[in-house]
Tab-separated table of C-alpha atoms in Angstrom:
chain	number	residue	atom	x	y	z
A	1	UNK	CA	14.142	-13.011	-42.240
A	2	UNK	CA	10.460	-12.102	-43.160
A	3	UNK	CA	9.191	-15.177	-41.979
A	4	UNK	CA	11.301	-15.162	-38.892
A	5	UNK	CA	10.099	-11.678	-37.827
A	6	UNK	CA	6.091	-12.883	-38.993
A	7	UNK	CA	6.630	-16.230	-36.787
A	8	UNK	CA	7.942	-14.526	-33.639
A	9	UNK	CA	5.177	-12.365	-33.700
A	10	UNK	CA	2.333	-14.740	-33.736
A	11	UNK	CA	4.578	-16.901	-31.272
A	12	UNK	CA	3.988	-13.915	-28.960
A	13	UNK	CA	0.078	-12.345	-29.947
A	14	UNK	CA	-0.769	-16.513	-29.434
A	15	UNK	CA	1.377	-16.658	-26.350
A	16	UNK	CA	-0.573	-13.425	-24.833
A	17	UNK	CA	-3.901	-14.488	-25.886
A	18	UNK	CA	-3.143	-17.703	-24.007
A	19	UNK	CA	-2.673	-15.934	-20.901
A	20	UNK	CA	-5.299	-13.342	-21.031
A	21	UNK	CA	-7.702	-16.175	-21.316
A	22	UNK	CA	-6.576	-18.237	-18.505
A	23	UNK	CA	-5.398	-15.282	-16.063
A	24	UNK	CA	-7.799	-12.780	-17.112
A	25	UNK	CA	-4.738	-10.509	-17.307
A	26	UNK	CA	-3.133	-9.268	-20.391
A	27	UNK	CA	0.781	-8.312	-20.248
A	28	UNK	CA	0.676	-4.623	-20.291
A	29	UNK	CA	-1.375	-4.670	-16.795
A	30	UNK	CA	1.230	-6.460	-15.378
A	31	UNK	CA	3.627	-3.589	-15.564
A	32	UNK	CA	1.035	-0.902	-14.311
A	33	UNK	CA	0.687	-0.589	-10.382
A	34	UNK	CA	-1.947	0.411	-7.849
A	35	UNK	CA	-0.580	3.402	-6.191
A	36	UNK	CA	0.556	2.422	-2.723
A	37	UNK	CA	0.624	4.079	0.434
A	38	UNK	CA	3.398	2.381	2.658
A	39	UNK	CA	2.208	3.575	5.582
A	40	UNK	CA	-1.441	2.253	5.436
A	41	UNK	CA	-0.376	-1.133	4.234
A	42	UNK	CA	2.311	-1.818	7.085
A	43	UNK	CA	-0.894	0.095	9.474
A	44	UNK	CA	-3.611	-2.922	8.106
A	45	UNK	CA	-1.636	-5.919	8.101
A	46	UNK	CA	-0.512	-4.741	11.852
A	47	UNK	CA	-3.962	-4.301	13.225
A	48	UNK	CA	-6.267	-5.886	10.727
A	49	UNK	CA	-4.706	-9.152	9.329
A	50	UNK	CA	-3.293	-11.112	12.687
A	51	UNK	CA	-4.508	-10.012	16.536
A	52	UNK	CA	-1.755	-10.450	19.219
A	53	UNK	CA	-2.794	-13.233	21.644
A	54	UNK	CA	-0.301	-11.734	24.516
A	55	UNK	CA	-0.736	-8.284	24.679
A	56	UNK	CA	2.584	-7.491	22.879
A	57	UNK	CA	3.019	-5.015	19.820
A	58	UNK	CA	2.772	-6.216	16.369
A	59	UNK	CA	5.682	-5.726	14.028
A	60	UNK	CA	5.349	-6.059	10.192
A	61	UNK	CA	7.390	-6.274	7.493
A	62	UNK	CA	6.502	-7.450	3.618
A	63	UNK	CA	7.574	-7.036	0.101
A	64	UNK	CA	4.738	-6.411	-2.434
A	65	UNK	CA	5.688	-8.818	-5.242
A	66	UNK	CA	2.984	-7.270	-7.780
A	67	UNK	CA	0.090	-5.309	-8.557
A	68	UNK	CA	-3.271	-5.445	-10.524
A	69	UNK	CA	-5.065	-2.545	-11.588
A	70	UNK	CA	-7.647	-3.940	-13.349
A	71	UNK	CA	-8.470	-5.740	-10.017
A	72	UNK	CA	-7.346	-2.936	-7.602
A	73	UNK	CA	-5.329	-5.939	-5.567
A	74	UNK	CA	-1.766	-5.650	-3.905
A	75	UNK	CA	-0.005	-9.150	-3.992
A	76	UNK	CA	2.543	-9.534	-1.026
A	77	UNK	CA	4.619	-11.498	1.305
A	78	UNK	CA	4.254	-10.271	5.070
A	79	UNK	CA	5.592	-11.580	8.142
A	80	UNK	CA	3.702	-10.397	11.176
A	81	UNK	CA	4.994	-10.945	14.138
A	82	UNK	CA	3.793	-10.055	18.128
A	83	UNK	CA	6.503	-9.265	20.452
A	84	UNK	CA	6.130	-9.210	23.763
A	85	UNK	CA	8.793	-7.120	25.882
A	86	UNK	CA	9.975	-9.042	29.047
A	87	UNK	CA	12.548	-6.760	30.621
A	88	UNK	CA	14.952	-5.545	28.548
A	89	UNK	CA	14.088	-8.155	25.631
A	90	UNK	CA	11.601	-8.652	22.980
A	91	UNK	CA	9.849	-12.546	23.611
A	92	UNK	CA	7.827	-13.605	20.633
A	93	UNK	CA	4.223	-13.937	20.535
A	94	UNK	CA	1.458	-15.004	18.220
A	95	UNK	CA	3.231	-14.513	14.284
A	96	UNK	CA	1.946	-15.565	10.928
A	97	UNK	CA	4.637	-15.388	7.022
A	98	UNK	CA	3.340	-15.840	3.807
A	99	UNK	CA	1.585	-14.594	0.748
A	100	UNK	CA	-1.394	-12.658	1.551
A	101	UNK	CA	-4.147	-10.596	-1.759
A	102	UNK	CA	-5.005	-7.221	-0.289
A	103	UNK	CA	-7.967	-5.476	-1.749
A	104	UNK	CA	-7.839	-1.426	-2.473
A	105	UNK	CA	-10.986	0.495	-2.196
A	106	UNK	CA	-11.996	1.485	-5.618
A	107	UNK	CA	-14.543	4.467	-4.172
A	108	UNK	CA	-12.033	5.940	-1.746
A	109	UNK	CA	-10.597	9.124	-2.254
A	110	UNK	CA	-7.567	7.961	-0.345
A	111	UNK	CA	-5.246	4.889	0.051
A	112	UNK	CA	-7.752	2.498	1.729
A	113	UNK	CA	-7.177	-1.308	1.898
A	114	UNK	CA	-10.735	-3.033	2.509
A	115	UNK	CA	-10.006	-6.556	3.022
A	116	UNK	CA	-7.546	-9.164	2.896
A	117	UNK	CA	-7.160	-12.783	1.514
A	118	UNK	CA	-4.604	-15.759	2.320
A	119	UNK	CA	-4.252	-19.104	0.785
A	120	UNK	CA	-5.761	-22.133	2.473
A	121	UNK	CA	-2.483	-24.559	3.998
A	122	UNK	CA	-1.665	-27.744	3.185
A	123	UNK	CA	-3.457	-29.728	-0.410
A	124	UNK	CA	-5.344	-26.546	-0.697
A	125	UNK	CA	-2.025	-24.191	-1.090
A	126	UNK	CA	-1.115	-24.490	-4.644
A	127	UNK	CA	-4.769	-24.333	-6.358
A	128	UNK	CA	-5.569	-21.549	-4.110
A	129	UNK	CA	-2.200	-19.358	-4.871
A	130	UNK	CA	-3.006	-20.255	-8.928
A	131	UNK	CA	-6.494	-18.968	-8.251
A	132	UNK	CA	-5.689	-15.591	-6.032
A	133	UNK	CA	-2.170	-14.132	-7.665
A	134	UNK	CA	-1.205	-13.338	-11.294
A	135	UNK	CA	1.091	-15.390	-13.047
A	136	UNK	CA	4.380	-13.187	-11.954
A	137	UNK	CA	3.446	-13.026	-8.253
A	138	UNK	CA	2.330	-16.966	-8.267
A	139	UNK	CA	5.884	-17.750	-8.931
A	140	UNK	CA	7.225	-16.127	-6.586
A	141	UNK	CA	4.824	-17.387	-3.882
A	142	UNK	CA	4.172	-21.316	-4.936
A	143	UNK	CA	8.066	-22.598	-3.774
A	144	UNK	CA	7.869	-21.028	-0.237
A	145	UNK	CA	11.309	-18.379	-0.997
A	146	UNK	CA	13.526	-19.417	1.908
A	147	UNK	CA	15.578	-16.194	1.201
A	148	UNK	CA	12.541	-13.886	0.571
A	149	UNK	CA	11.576	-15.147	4.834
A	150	UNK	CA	15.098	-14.276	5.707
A	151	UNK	CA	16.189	-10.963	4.472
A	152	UNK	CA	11.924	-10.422	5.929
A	153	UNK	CA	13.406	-11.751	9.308
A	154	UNK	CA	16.138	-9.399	8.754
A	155	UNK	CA	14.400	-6.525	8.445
A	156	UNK	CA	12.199	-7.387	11.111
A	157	UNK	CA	15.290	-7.428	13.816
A	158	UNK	CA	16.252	-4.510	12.342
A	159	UNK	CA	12.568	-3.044	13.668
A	160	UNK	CA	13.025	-4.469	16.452
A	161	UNK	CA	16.171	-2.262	17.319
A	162	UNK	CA	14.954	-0.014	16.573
A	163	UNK	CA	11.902	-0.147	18.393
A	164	UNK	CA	13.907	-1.159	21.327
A	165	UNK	CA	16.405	2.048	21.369
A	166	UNK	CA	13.170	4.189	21.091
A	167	UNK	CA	11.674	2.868	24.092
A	168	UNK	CA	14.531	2.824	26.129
């Protein structure tokens, strides 16, 4: 039992070590998370991440699929979307989904998000998400999540009438 107990544990410390080396993470700042402010993410990746091509109003929605400390970085997946209202509809407009790095000011006193990073399409996707996201949030991101883009759709319609009622 000894042995068993002595084995699993240099399974794991070797296991850990592994990671830290190639992520540059260790395990324990997985768990820990930049404090958010909802508000100012959904307010940058409206206004600073994607600019509406036909004068609509950009909608957002995301789910943050994991945080670094260490690297004061919020890991998400955001669909922004432009609608444009033609009557007494919403027409789409110029709309971007998928995985995006989003960098927190370390000097601010407040919540500030200074910049943004996507992966590069096509060949480039898969080296690029390895190379941006932690090992957690890279697993998430690398198969595309069909489901992840619809319940994101789903809460975007949901916005949307929202939105609509409000303006009406």
């Amino acid at each position: 039992m000894k042995k068993l107990i002595l084995t699993t544990f240099y399974t794991m410390t070797l296991c850990s070590g592994i990671y830290y080396v190639a992520t540059g993470e260790s395990f324990v700042t997985m768990s820990q998370s930049v404090p958010l402010d909802q508000a100012e993410v959904e307010r940058y990746l409206a206004t600073e991440v994607m600019a509406p091509n036909f004068g609509g109003d950009v909608y957002t929605t995301y789910k943050i699929l994991d945080t670094s400390t260490t690297k004061h970085e919020i890991y998400v997946w955001a669909l922004i979307q432009e609608y444009v209202r033609e009557g007494d509809r919403f027409e789409t407009g110029t709309g971007m989904a998928g995985p995006l790095v989003l960098y927190v000011d370390r000097e601010a006193e407040t919540f500030t998000i200074s910049g943004h990073e996507s992966p590069r399409s096509g060949d480039y996707y898969p080296d690029d998400v390895r190379r941006m996201f932690p090992l957690y949030a890279e697993l998430s991101v690398l198969p595309h999540p069909i489901s992840l883009g619809e319940k994101l759709h789903d809460q975007m319609e949901q916005k949307l009438s929202r939105s609509q009622l409000v303006k009406e």
